[in-house]
Tab-separated table of C-alpha atoms in Angstrom:
chain	number	residue	atom	x	y	z
O	26	MET	CA	0.008	0.002	-0.084
O	27	ASN	CA	1.575	3.314	-1.039
O	28	GLU	CA	1.749	6.375	1.225
O	29	ILE	CA	-0.979	8.296	-0.666
O	30	ASN	CA	-3.572	5.348	-0.278
O	31	LEU	CA	-2.505	4.835	3.275
O	32	ASN	CA	-3.250	8.483	4.214
O	33	LYS	CA	-6.620	8.259	2.382
O	34	GLU	CA	-7.359	5.070	4.387
O	35	LEU	CA	-6.308	6.882	7.693
O	36	LYS	CA	-8.484	9.779	7.085
O	37	ALA	CA	-11.485	7.339	6.573
O	38	LYS	CA	-10.897	5.708	9.962
O	39	LYS	CA	-12.508	6.448	13.264
O	40	LEU	CA	-9.968	6.895	15.874
O	41	PHE	CA	-10.440	6.722	19.520
O	42	LEU	CA	-7.917	7.876	22.144
O	43	VAL	CA	-8.323	6.037	25.550
O	44	GLY	CA	-6.457	5.967	28.649
O	45	PHE	CA	-6.174	7.436	32.116
O	46	MET	CA	-6.757	10.981	32.948
O	47	ALA	CA	-3.902	13.521	32.301
O	48	THR	CA	-2.302	11.362	29.488
O	49	GLY	CA	-3.039	14.031	26.838
O	50	LYS	CA	-5.881	12.330	24.913
O	51	THR	CA	-7.779	15.523	24.255
O	52	THR	CA	-4.819	17.613	23.231
O	53	ILE	CA	-3.404	14.822	20.915
O	54	ALA	CA	-6.755	13.971	19.468
O	55	LYS	CA	-7.242	17.624	18.412
O	56	LYS	CA	-3.813	17.589	16.785
O	57	ILE	CA	-4.697	14.283	14.958
O	58	GLY	CA	-7.880	15.756	13.712
O	59	LEU	CA	-6.088	18.945	12.411
O	60	LYS	CA	-3.342	16.900	10.776
O	61	LEU	CA	-5.704	14.557	9.041
O	62	ASN	CA	-8.324	17.258	8.501
O	63	ILE	CA	-11.061	15.159	10.115
O	64	PRO	CA	-13.615	16.177	12.814
O	65	PHE	CA	-12.652	15.972	16.523
O	66	PHE	CA	-14.902	15.056	19.347
O	67	ASP	CA	-14.223	15.124	23.117
O	68	SER	CA	-16.625	12.809	24.984
O	69	ASP	CA	-16.284	14.951	28.067
O	70	LYS	CA	-17.316	18.049	26.080
O	71	GLU	CA	-20.265	16.119	24.527
O	72	LEU	CA	-21.390	15.195	28.117
O	73	GLU	CA	-21.218	18.677	29.283
O	74	LEU	CA	-23.362	19.687	26.263
O	75	PHE	CA	-25.791	17.014	27.071
O	76	PHE	CA	-26.027	17.966	30.802
O	77	ASN	CA	-25.714	21.637	30.280
O	78	ILE	CA	-23.447	21.797	33.288
O	79	SER	CA	-19.822	20.817	34.055
O	80	ILE	CA	-18.864	17.237	34.656
O	81	ASN	CA	-17.747	18.119	38.157
O	82	ASP	CA	-21.193	19.749	38.859
O	83	PHE	CA	-22.980	16.577	37.512
O	84	PHE	CA	-20.811	14.292	39.712
O	85	LYS	CA	-21.623	16.279	42.849
O	86	ALA	CA	-25.357	16.343	42.100
O	87	HIS	CA	-25.821	12.768	40.712
O	88	GLY	CA	-22.733	10.653	41.514
O	89	GLU	CA	-20.457	8.556	39.424
O	90	ASP	CA	-23.009	5.647	38.656
O	91	LYS	CA	-25.407	8.027	37.001
O	92	PHE	CA	-22.598	9.825	35.170
O	93	ARG	CA	-21.321	6.452	33.747
O	94	GLU	CA	-24.965	5.433	32.759
O	95	ILE	CA	-25.357	8.679	30.759
O	96	GLU	CA	-21.753	8.652	29.470
O	97	GLU	CA	-22.323	5.309	27.752
O	98	LYS	CA	-25.502	6.516	26.141
O	99	VAL	CA	-23.928	9.799	24.890
O	100	ILE	CA	-20.729	8.174	23.513
O	101	LEU	CA	-22.706	5.290	21.800
O	102	ASP	CA	-25.178	7.812	20.337
O	103	LYS	CA	-22.371	10.042	19.020
O	104	ILE	CA	-20.682	7.119	17.376
O	105	LYS	CA	-23.807	5.356	15.929
O	106	ASN	CA	-25.404	8.659	14.676
O	107	ASN	CA	-22.283	10.121	13.181
O	108	ASN	CA	-22.090	9.397	9.326
O	109	MET	CA	-18.701	10.792	8.823
O	110	ASN	CA	-16.219	8.417	7.262
O	111	GLY	CA	-13.537	9.442	9.647
O	112	PHE	CA	-13.251	11.331	12.904
O	113	VAL	CA	-11.174	11.268	16.144
O	114	MET	CA	-12.562	11.112	19.585
O	115	SER	CA	-10.965	11.454	22.887
O	116	LEU	CA	-12.755	9.542	25.644
O	117	GLY	CA	-12.810	10.361	29.388
O	118	GLY	CA	-10.604	8.166	31.434
O	119	GLY	CA	-13.377	5.744	32.543
O	120	ALA	CA	-15.278	5.524	29.405
O	121	TYR	CA	-13.251	2.676	27.811
O	122	LEU	CA	-13.969	0.473	30.889
O	123	ASN	CA	-17.429	0.216	29.619
O	124	LYS	CA	-17.930	-3.126	27.684
O	125	ASN	CA	-20.509	-1.620	25.240
O	126	VAL	CA	-18.398	1.368	24.465
O	127	ARG	CA	-15.324	-0.871	23.810
O	128	LYS	CA	-17.405	-3.334	21.680
O	129	LEU	CA	-18.719	-0.494	19.394
O	130	ILE	CA	-15.403	1.215	19.162
O	131	ASP	CA	-13.794	-2.169	18.081
O	132	SER	CA	-16.476	-2.661	15.520
O	133	VAL	CA	-16.048	0.836	13.870
O	134	GLY	CA	-12.584	2.044	14.506
O	135	ILE	CA	-9.257	1.951	16.038
O	136	SER	CA	-8.615	2.558	19.770
O	137	ILE	CA	-5.347	3.910	20.828
O	138	TRP	CA	-4.326	3.684	24.460
O	139	LEU	CA	-2.120	6.530	25.702
O	140	ASP	CA	-0.265	4.937	28.567
O	141	GLY	CA	1.681	6.982	31.024
O	142	ASN	CA	3.564	6.223	34.232
O	143	ILE	CA	2.095	7.498	37.486
O	144	ASP	CA	4.714	10.155	38.017
O	145	ILE	CA	3.945	11.973	34.742
O	146	ILE	CA	0.157	11.656	35.334
O	147	TYR	CA	0.363	12.761	38.879
O	148	ASN	CA	2.522	15.835	38.050
O	149	ARG	CA	0.185	16.926	35.128
O	150	ILE	CA	-2.871	16.568	37.466
O	151	LYS	CA	-1.209	18.767	40.153
O	152	LYS	CA	-0.142	21.453	37.509
O	153	SER	CA	-3.569	21.315	35.720
O	154	LYS	CA	-6.169	24.086	36.144
O	155	THR	CA	-8.754	21.437	35.267
O	156	VAL	CA	-10.335	19.918	38.342
O	157	ARG	CA	-11.218	16.240	37.676
O	158	PRO	CA	-14.036	14.713	39.738
O	159	LEU	CA	-12.203	11.589	40.600
O	160	THR	CA	-9.319	13.494	42.050
O	161	GLN	CA	-11.496	14.467	45.091
O	162	LYS	CA	-11.623	10.949	45.954
O	163	PHE	CA	-8.193	9.788	44.567
O	164	ASN	CA	-6.216	12.654	45.957
O	165	THR	CA	-2.853	11.148	46.653
O	166	LYS	CA	-0.368	9.624	44.174
O	167	GLU	CA	-0.840	6.179	45.864
O	168	LYS	CA	-4.615	6.347	45.467
O	169	LEU	CA	-4.304	7.481	41.720
O	170	LYS	CA	-1.739	4.633	41.173
O	171	LYS	CA	-4.291	2.109	42.531
O	172	LEU	CA	-7.060	3.469	40.260
O	173	LEU	CA	-4.714	3.392	37.193
O	174	ASN	CA	-3.707	-0.188	38.024
O	175	GLU	CA	-7.352	-1.305	38.235
O	176	ARG	CA	-7.961	0.331	34.822
O	177	VAL	CA	-5.045	-0.954	32.919
O	178	PHE	CA	-6.732	-4.392	32.349
O	179	TYR	CA	-9.273	-2.554	30.140
O	180	TYR	CA	-6.857	-0.113	28.607
O	181	LYS	CA	-4.740	-3.110	27.314
O	182	LYS	CA	-7.692	-4.085	25.229
O	183	ALA	CA	-7.028	-1.228	22.820
O	184	SER	CA	-5.873	-1.853	19.346
O	185	ILE	CA	-2.619	0.248	19.791
O	186	LYS	CA	-0.622	1.107	22.803
O	187	VAL	CA	1.542	4.285	22.831
O	188	ASN	CA	3.669	5.296	25.872
O	189	ILE	CA	3.431	8.922	26.533
O	190	ILE	CA	6.900	10.595	26.768
O	191	LYS	CA	8.298	13.869	27.618
O	192	THR	CA	8.384	15.427	24.228
O	193	SER	CA	6.372	18.034	22.222
O	194	LYS	CA	2.779	17.564	21.492
O	195	GLU	CA	3.701	17.574	17.731
O	196	LYS	CA	6.298	14.719	18.259
O	197	MET	CA	3.723	12.586	20.225
O	198	THR	CA	1.123	13.214	17.487
O	199	GLU	CA	3.673	11.937	14.763
O	200	ILE	CA	4.549	8.885	16.913
O	201	ILE	CA	0.893	8.014	17.203
O	202	LEU	CA	0.099	8.539	13.507
O	203	LYS	CA	3.058	6.357	12.603
O	204	LYS	CA	1.761	3.583	14.971
O	205	ILE	CA	-1.770	3.912	13.449
O	206	LYS	CA	-0.310	3.539	9.928
O	207	ASN	CA	1.666	0.467	11.066
O	208	HIS	CA	-1.477	-0.961	12.449
O	209	ILE	CA	-3.512	-0.367	9.305
O	210	LYS	CA	-0.762	-2.061	7.219
O	211	ILE	CA	-0.869	-5.094	9.511
O	212	THR	CA	-4.751	-5.528	9.670
């Protein structure tokens, strides 16, 4: 398969960035969307539009179980009702744990797990202006590491694994696109 055909095929794919909070899913997904000239969606933003309030406020008012129930519905609807050939979507850290979400993603696209070590994740969370609902409960490095370790089982089910490294966002985007291209050649 030549490079031009490969790029056309890549643009026709539905790409899903999954992984733990603060691994750069949203930032990288936006960059991939721009690079491939395909639409970008962020499941957390889609949920906030649906709720008409922030995720933090929804968590406080209704709890995590209700959030996960609606998260599944919103993500599945966005994927099923999107007739675009290709797009990229970043998923919230817990979304890929949902069996129905994983199953649909596997049937329509490629999942890319952005894997990061707890030190990078913890430092990013501490520096971030974004308050994540689960950081209220998982408020130490040890608690976050425990949550990450519980979720790795599900993240490992992704089509592609990419270790996040300390480099520019542009370089990470190129690394991920190369892995996706290699995955397409193999499958």
